[in-house]
Structure formats: C-alpha cells, structure tokens
PDB file of C-alpha atoms in Angstrom:
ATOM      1  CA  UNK A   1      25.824  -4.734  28.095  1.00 75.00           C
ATOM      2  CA  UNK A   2      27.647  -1.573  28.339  1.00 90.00           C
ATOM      3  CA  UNK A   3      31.235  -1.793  28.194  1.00 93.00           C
ATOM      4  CA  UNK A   4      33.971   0.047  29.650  1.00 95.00           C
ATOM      5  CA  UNK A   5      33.803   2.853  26.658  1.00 94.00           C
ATOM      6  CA  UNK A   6      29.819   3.074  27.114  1.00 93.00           C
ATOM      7  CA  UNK A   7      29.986   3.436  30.556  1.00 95.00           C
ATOM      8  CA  UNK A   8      32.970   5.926  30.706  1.00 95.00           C
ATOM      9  CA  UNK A   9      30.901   7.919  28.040  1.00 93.00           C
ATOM     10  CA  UNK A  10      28.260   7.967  30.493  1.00 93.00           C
ATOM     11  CA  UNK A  11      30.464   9.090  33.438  1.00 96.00           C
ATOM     12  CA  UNK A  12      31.816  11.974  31.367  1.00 94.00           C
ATOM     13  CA  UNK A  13      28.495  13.152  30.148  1.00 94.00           C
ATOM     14  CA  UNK A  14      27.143  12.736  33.658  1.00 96.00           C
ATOM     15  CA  UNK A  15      29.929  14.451  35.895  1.00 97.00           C
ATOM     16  CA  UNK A  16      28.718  18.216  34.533  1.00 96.00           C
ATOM     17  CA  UNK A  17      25.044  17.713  35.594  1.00 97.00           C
ATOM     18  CA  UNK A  18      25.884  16.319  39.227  1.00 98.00           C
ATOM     19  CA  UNK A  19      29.053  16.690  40.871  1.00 98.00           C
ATOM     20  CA  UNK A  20      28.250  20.083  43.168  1.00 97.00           C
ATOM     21  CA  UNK A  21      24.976  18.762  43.622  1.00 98.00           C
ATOM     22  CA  UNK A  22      23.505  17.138  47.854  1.00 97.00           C
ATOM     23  CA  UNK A  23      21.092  14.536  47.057  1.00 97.00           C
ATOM     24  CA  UNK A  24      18.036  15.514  48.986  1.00 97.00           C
ATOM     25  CA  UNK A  25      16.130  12.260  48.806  1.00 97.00           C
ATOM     26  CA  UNK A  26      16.381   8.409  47.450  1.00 97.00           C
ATOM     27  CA  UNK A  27      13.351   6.904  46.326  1.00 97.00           C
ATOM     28  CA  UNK A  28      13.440   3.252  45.195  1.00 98.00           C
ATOM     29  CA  UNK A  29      10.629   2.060  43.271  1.00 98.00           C
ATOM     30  CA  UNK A  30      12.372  -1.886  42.756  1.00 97.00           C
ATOM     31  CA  UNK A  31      13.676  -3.225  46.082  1.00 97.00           C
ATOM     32  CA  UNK A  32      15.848  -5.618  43.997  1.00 97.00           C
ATOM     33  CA  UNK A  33      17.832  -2.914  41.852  1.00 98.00           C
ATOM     34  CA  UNK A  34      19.304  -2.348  45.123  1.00 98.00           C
ATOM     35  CA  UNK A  35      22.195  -3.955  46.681  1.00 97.00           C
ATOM     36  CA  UNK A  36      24.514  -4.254  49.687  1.00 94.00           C
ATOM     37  CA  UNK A  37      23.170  -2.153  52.878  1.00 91.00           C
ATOM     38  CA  UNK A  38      19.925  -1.415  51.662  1.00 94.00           C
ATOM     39  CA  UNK A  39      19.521   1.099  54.346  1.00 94.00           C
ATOM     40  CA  UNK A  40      22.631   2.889  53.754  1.00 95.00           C
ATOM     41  CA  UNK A  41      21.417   4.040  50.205  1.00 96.00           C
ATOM     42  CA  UNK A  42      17.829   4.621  51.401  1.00 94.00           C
ATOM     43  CA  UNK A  43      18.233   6.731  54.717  1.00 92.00           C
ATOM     44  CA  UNK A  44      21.938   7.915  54.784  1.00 94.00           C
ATOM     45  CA  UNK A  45      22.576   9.272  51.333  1.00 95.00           C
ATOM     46  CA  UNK A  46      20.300  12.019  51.644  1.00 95.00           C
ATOM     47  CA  UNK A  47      22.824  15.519  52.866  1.00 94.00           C
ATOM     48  CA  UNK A  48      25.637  14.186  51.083  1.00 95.00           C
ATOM     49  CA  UNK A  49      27.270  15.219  48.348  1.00 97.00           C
ATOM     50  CA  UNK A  50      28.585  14.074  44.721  1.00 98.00           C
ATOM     51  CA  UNK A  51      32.373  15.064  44.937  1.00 97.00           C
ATOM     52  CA  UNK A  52      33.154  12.941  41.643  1.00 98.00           C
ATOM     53  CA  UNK A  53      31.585  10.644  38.737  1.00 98.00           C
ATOM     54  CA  UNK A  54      34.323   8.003  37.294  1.00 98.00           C
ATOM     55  CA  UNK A  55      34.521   4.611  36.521  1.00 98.00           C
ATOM     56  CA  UNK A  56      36.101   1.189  37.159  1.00 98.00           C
ATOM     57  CA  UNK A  57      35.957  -1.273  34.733  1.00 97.00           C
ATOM     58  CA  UNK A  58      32.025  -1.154  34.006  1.00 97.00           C
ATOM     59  CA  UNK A  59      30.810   0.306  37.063  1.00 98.00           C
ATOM     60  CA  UNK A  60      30.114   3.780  37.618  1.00 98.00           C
ATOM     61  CA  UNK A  61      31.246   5.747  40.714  1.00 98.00           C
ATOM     62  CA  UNK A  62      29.758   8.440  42.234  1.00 98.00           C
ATOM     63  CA  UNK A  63      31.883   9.802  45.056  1.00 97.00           C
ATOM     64  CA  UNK A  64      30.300  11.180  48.243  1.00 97.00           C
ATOM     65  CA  UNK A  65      31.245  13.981  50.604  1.00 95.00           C
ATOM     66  CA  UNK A  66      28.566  13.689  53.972  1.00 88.00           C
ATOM     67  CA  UNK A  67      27.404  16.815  55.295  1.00 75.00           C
ATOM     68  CA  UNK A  68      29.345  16.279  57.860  1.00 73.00           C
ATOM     69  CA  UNK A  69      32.428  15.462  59.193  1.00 68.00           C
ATOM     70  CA  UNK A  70      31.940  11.320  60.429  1.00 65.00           C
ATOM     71  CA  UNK A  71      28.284  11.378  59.140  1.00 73.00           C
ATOM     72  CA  UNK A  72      27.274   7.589  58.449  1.00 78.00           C
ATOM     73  CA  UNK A  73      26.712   8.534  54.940  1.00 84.00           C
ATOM     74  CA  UNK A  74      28.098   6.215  52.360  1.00 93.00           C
ATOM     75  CA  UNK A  75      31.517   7.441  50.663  1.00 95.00           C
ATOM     76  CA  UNK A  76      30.547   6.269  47.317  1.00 97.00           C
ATOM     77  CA  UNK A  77      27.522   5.114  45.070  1.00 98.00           C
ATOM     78  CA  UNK A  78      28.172   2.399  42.683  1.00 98.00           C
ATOM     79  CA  UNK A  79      25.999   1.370  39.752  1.00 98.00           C
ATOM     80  CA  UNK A  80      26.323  -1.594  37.286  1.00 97.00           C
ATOM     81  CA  UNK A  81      24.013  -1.161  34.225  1.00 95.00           C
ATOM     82  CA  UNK A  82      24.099  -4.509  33.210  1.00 94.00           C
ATOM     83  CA  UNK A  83      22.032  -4.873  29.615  1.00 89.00           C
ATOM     84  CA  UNK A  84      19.277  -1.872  30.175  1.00 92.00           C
ATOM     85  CA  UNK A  85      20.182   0.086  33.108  1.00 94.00           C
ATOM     86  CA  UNK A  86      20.360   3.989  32.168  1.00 94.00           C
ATOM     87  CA  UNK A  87      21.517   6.692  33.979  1.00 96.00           C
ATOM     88  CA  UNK A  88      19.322  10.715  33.439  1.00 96.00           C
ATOM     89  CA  UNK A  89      18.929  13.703  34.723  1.00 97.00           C
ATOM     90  CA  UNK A  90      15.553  15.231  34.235  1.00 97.00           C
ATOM     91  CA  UNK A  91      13.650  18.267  35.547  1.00 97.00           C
ATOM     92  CA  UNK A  92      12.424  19.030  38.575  1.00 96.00           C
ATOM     93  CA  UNK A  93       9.052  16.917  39.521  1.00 95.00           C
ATOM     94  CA  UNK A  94       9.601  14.866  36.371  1.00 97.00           C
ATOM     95  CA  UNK A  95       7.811  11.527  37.536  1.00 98.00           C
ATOM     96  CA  UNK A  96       8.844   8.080  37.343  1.00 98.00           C
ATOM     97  CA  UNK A  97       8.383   6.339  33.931  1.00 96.00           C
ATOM     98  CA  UNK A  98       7.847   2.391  33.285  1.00 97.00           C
ATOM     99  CA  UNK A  99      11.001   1.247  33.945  1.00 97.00           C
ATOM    100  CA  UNK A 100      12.398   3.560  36.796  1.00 98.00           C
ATOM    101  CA  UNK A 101      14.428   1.470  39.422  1.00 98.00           C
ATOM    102  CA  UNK A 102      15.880   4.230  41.599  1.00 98.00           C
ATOM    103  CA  UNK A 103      15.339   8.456  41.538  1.00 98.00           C
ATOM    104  CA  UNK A 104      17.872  10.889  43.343  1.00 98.00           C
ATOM    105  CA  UNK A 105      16.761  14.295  44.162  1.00 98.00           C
ATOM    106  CA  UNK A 106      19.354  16.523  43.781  1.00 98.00           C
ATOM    107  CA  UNK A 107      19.550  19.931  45.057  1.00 98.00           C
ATOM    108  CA  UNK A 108      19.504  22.166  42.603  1.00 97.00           C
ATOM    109  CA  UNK A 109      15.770  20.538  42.004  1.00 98.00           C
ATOM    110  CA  UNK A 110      16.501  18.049  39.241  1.00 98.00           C
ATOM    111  CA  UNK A 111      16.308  14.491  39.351  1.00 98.00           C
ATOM    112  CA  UNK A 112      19.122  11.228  38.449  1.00 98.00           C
ATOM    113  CA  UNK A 113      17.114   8.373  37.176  1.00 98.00           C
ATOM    114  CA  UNK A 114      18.320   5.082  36.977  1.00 98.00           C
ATOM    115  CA  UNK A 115      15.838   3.363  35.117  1.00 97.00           C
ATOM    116  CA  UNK A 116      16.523  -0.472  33.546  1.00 96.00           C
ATOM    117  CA  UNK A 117      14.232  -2.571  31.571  1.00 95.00           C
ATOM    118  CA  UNK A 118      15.359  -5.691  32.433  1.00 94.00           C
ATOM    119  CA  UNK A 119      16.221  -5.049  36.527  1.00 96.00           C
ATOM    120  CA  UNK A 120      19.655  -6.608  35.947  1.00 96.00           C
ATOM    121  CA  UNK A 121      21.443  -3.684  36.909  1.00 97.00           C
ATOM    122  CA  UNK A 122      21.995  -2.557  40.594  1.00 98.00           C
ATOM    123  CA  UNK A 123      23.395   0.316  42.720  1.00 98.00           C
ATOM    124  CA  UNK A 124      25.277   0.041  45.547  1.00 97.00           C
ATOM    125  CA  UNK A 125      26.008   2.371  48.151  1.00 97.00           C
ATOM    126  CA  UNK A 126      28.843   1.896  50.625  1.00 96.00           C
ATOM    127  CA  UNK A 127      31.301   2.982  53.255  1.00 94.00           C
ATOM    128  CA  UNK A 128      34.704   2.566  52.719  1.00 90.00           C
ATOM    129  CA  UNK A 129      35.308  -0.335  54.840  1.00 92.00           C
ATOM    130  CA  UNK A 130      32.660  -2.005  52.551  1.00 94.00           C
ATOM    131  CA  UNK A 131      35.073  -2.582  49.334  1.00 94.00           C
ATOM    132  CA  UNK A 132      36.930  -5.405  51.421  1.00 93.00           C
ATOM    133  CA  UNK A 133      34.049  -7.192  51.969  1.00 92.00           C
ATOM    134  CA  UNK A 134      33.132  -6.315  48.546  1.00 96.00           C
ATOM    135  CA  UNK A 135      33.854  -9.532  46.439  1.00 95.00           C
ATOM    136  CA  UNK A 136      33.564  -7.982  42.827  1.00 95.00           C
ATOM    137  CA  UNK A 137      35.243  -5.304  43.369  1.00 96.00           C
ATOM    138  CA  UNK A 138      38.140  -7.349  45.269  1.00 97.00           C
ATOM    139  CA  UNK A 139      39.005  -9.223  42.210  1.00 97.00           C
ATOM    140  CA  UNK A 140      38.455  -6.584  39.382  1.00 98.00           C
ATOM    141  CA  UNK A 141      41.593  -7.161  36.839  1.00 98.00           C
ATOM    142  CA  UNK A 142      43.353  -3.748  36.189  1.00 98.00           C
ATOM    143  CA  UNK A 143      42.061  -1.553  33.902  1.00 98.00           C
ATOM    144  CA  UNK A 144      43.297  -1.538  30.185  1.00 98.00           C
ATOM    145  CA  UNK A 145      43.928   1.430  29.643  1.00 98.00           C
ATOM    146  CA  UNK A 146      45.963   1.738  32.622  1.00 97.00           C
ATOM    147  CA  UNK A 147      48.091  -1.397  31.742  1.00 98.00           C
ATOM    148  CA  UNK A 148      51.579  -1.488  30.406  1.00 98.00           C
ATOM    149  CA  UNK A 149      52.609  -3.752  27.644  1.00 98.00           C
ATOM    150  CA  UNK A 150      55.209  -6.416  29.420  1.00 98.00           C
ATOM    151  CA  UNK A 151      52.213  -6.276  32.625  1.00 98.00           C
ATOM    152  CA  UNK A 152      49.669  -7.143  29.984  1.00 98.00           C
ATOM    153  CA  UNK A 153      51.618  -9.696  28.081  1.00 98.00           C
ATOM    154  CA  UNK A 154      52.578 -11.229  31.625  1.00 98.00           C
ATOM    155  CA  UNK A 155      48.521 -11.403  32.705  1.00 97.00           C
ATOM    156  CA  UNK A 156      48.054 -14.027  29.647  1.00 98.00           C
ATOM    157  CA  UNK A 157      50.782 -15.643  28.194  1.00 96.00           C
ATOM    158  CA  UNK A 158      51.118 -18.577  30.906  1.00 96.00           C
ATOM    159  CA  UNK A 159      47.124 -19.051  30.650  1.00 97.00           C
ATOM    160  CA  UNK A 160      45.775 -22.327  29.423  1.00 97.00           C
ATOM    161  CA  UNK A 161      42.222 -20.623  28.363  1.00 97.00           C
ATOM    162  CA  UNK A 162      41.140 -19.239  25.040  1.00 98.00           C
ATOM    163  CA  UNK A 163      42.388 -15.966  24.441  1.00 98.00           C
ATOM    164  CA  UNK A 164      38.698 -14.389  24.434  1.00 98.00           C
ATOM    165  CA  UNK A 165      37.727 -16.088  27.137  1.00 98.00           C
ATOM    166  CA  UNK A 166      40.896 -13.953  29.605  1.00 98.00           C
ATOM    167  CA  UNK A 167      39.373 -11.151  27.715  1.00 98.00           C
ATOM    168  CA  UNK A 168      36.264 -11.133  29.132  1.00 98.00           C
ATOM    169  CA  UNK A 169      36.856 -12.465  32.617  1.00 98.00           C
ATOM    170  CA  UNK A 170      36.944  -9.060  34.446  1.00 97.00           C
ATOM    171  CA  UNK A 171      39.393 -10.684  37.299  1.00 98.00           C
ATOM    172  CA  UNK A 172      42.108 -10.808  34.415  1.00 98.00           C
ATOM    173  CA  UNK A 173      41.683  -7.289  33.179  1.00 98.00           C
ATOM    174  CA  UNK A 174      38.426  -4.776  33.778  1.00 98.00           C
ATOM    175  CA  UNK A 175      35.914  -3.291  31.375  1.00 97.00           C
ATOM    176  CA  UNK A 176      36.205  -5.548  28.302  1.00 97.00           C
ATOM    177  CA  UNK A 177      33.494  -7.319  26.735  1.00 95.00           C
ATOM    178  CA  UNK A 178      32.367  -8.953  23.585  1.00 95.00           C
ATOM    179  CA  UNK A 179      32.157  -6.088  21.361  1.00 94.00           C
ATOM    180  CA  UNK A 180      35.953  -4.639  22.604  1.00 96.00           C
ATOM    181  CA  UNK A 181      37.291  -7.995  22.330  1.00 97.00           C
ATOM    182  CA  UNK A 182      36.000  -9.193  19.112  1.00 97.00           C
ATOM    183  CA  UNK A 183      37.288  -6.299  17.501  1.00 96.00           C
ATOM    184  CA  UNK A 184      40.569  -6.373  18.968  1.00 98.00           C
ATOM    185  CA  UNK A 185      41.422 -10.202  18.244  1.00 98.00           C
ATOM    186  CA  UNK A 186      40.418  -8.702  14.620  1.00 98.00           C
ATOM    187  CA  UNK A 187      42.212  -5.831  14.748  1.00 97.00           C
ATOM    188  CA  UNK A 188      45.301  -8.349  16.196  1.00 98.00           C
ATOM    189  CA  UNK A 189      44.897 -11.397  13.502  1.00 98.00           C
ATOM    190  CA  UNK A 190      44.375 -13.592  16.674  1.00 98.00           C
ATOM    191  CA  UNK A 191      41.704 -16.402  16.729  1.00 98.00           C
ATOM    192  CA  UNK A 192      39.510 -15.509  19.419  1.00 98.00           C
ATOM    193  CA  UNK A 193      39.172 -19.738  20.421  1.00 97.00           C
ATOM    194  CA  UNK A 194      43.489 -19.650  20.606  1.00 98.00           C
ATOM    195  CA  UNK A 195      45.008 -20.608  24.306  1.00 98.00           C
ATOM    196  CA  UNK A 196      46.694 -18.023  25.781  1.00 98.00           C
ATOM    197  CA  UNK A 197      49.520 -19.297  26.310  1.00 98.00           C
ATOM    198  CA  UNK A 198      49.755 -20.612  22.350  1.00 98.00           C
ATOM    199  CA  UNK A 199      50.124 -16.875  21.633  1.00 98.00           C
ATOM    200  CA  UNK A 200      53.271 -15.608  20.509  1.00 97.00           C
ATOM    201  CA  UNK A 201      54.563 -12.947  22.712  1.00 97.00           C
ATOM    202  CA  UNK A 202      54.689 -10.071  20.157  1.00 97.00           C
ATOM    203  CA  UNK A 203      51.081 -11.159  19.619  1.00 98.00           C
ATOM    204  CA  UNK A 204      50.084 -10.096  22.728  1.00 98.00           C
ATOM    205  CA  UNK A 205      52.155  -7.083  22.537  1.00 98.00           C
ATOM    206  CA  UNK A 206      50.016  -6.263  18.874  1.00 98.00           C
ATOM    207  CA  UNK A 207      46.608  -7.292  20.969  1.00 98.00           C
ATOM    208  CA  UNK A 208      47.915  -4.798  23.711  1.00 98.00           C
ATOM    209  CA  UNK A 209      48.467  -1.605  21.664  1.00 98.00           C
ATOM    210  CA  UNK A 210      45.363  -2.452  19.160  1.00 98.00           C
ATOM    211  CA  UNK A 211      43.198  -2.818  22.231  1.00 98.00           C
ATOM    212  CA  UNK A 212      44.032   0.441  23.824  1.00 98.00           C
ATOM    213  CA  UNK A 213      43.144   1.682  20.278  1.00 96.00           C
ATOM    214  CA  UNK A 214      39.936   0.418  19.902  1.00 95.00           C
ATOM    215  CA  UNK A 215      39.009   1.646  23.283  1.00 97.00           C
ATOM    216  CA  UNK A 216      40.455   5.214  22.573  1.00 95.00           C
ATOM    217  CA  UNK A 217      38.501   5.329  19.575  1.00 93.00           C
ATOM    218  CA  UNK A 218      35.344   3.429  21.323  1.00 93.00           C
ATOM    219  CA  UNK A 219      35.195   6.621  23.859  1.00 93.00           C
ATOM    220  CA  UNK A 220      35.706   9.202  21.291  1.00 90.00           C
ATOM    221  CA  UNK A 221      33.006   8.019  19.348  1.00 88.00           C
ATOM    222  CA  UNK A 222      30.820   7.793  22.374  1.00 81.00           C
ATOM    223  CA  UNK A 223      30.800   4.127  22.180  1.00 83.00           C
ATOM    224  CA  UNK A 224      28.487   1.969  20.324  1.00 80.00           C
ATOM    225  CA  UNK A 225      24.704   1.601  20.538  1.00 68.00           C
ATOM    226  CA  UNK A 226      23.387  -1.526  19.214  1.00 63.00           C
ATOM    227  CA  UNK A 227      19.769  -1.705  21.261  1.00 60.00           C
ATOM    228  CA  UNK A 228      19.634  -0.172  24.383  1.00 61.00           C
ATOM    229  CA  UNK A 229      22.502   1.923  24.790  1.00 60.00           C
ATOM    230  CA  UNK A 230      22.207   6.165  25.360  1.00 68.00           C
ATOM    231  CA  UNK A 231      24.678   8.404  26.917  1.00 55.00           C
ATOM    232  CA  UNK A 232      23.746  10.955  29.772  1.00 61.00           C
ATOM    233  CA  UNK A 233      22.399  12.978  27.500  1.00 67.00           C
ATOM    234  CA  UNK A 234      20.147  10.265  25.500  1.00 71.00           C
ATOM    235  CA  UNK A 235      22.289  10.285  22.442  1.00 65.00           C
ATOM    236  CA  UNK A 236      23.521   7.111  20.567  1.00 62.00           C
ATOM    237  CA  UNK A 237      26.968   6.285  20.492  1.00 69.00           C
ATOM    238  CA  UNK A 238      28.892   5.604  16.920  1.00 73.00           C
ATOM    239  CA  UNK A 239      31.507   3.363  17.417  1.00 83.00           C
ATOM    240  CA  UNK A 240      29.065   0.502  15.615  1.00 83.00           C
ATOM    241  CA  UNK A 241      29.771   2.850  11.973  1.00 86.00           C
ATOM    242  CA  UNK A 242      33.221   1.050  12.292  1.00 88.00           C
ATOM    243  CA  UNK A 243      32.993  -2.748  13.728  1.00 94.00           C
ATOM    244  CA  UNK A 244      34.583  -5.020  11.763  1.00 95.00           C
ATOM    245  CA  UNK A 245      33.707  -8.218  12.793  1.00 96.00           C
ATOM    246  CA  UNK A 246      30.705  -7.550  15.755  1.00 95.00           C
ATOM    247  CA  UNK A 247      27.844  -8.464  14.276  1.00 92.00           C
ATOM    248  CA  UNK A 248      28.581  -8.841  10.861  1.00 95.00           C
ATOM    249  CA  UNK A 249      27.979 -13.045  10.643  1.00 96.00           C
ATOM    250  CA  UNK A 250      28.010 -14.412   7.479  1.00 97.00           C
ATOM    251  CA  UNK A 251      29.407 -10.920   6.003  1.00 97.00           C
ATOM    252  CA  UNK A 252      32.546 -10.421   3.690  1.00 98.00           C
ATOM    253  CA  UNK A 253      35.827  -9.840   5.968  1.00 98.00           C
ATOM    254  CA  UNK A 254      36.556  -5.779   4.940  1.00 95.00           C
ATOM    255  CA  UNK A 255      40.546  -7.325   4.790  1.00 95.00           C
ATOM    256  CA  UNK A 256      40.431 -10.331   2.512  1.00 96.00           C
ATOM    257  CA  UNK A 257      36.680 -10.799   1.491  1.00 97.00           C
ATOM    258  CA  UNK A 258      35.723 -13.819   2.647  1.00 97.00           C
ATOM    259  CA  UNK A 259      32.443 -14.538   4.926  1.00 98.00           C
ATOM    260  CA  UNK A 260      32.898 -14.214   8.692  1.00 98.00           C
ATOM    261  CA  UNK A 261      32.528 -17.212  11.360  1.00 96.00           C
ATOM    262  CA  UNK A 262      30.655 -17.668  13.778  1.00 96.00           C
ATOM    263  CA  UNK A 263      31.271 -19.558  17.122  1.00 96.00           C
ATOM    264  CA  UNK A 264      30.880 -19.866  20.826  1.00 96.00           C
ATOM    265  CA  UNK A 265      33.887 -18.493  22.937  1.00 96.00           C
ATOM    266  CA  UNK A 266      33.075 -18.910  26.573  1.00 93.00           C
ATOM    267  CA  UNK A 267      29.418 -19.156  25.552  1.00 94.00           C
ATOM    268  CA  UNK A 268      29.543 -16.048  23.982  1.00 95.00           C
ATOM    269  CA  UNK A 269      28.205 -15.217  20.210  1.00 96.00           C
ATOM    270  CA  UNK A 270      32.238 -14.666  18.677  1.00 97.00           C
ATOM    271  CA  UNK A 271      32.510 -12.963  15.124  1.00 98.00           C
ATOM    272  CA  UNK A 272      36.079 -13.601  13.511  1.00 98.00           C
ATOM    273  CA  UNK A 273      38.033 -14.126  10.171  1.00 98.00           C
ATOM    274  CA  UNK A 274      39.582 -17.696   9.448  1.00 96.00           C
ATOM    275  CA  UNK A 275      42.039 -16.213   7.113  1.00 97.00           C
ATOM    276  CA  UNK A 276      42.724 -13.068   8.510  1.00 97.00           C
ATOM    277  CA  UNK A 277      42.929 -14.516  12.577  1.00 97.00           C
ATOM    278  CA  UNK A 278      44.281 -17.838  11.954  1.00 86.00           C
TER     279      UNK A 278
END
C-alpha cells in the first residue's frame, strides 16, 4: 500500500498536470470505487475546478473551486489508493483500460484515471460540512512530518501497545506504514514487538528524528516501488535501493551481520535485527 512518501510523490507529480484544469465530466466504470455521496462526485463535480493537489496522511486531496459562487459542487476530492489504485493523466479520448475505476475529463482535453487492480481503493467527493461526519478523517493522527519531538514522544510513551503497532495505527500519527516503520525501528535500534511505554524517552526522541529522516529521504527518492507502485508520471520510485530491514528475511543485518527476523507485529510481516534492536 502506498505510504505517505508514495502518495505525496504522487501529489507532487500530479499538481502540474491538473490544478488550472474544470473537470468537464465523471465517468465511473466501478460503482464500488466510489464512496460517500455518490451523486455528489457523479453530477456535481463537473464545472468545478482543481484549485490544489496535497495530501493527508495517505490520502490524496484534490481541492475544488465550483463555477460558481454557492454551486453544490463538492469542495474537495479525496482518493485512497489502497494496494493498486493509480492515479494518470492521459490524452485526450484515451479509453478506459482493464482496470479503470473512475475517468475525469479535464478541460484542457486530457483525462485523470484512477485505475486499481484490486478495487480497494476509493474516491470520495465532499462538501465541507462532510469531514465531520467523516469518521476517518475525524481521527487521522497528525502528520509526522509536522510533529515536534516532546508532541511525538508524548503520543507514545504512556501506551501499553507494541511500538510498531502505534506506528501504524493512523489515529496515533498519519501516513506511516510497514515499510516507514520497519525501517525506522531499524534505523532507531528499537524492537518493533517493544511496549510503548517500555521505551526510554530519548528512544523515542532517536525514533522521532530518524523517522522524519527516512521519510525525507523516502520522498526524495520518489518512494519505493516494490509491485504496484508508479508515480504520476509512471516511473518507479527508489527508496527500495536503500531498505535495510523491509524485505530482506533471512538476510545478513548491513550493521552487525547476522540474519534478520521475522515476526508478526499487529499481524503485519515485521523485518528487524535481534542484536542491533534489542
């Protein structure tokens, strides 16, 4: 699943090609891909406008002006990829492939694609009174790269669950999943199955600062493409060049030599060191 360095790839590669741009027309080709006011995608988001592309935690936003002032139109379009979902622009008439969920005609004659395998991803269009009644996005954690050290360190040090475990539940903090945090317990010599609250304070305060690393250097890199995963642009990310425990069962730790674990962290494949993260 695309995590938050994937999907803010995605929203930088993406903002270029649409913001400017009035879809003229939403054609959905799997009723299921969409979600919330089905008819608020399908018969008010044609006139309006993409103001912005941006992202929260692993959702992308597309930010909507209507055509005009108190139009019905939704204020923003959300997507969540999921495993599969993808996110192209393509030529005018291009016509839906395989897996094509959802098609936005734009108005300079091109066309966004969201196409997705799998059909676990969705899109989401809504008014602004629709976030409160919104559950997800009511209880989305802050984002990491937004969080300060003592707020971070204060999110999980009175937790009784396993350190990767807060990680990944996106109500504690947004965008992380097992890729991010398997390299960052790594990167922080903490055992991914350790309680929170057995953590040493300047523990967390390494995990902080090496997270926000690994991120940085996630997006720079474009992020990392193990199956399914192509920017806006179709290109593969290269974060994966550098993992250091994702993925690499069995392998020789690149610190001290010996072979990686393996073991389920809230029922999640977890990669880690028993020398280096004890």
């Amino acid at each position: 699943m695309p995590e938050l360095p994937e999907v803010e790839t995605i929203a930088r590669g993406l903002a270029p090609q649409v913001e400017g741009r009035t879809i003229t027309a939403v054609h959905v080709f799997n009723a299921s891909t969409v979600h919330g006011t089905r008819a608020l995608l399908t018969h008010k988001t044609a006139g309006c406008t993409v103001r912005r592309v941006h992202r929260r935690g692993k959702l992308l936003l597309m930010d909507m002006a209507a055509a005009e002032e108190g139009s019905p139109g939704p204020t923003h379009i959300a997507f969540h990829l999921k495993m599969t979902g993808r996110l192209f622009v393509y030529p005018q008439n291009t016509p839906p492939a395989a897996h094509t969920r959802l098609i936005f005609d734009l108005s300079d004659g091109r066309r966004l694609f969201f196409d997705d395998a799998r059909k676990f991803g969705y899109c989401r269009a809504l008014a602004q009174a629709d976030f409160k009644e919104w559950d997800f996005w009511q209880t989305l954690g802050p984002e990491p790269l937004e969080t300060g050290q003592q707020a971070f360190v204060e999110r999980l040090r009175h937790r009784r669950t396993r350190i990767k475990a807060a990680l990944l539940d996106q109500t504690v903090i947004a965008g992380i999943g097992n890729i991010y945090a398997d390299e960052s317990l790594f990167r922080a010599r903490i055992r991914p199955d350790a309680p929170c609250n057995s953590i040493p304070e300047k523990q967390l305060r390494t995990l902080h600062g090496v997270m926000q690393a690994v991120l940085q250097q996630a997006i720079r890199e474009c992020g990392s493409s193990i199956r399914d995963y192509r920017d806006a642009h179709g290109d593969a990310g290269a974060f994966q060049n550098n993992f250091l425990v994702y993925g690499r069962s069995g392998e020789p730790c690149r610190e001290c030599g010996i072979p990686l674990f393996t073991s389920k962290v809230a029922g999640r494949t977890t990669v880690f060191c028993g020398v280096c993260q004890r």
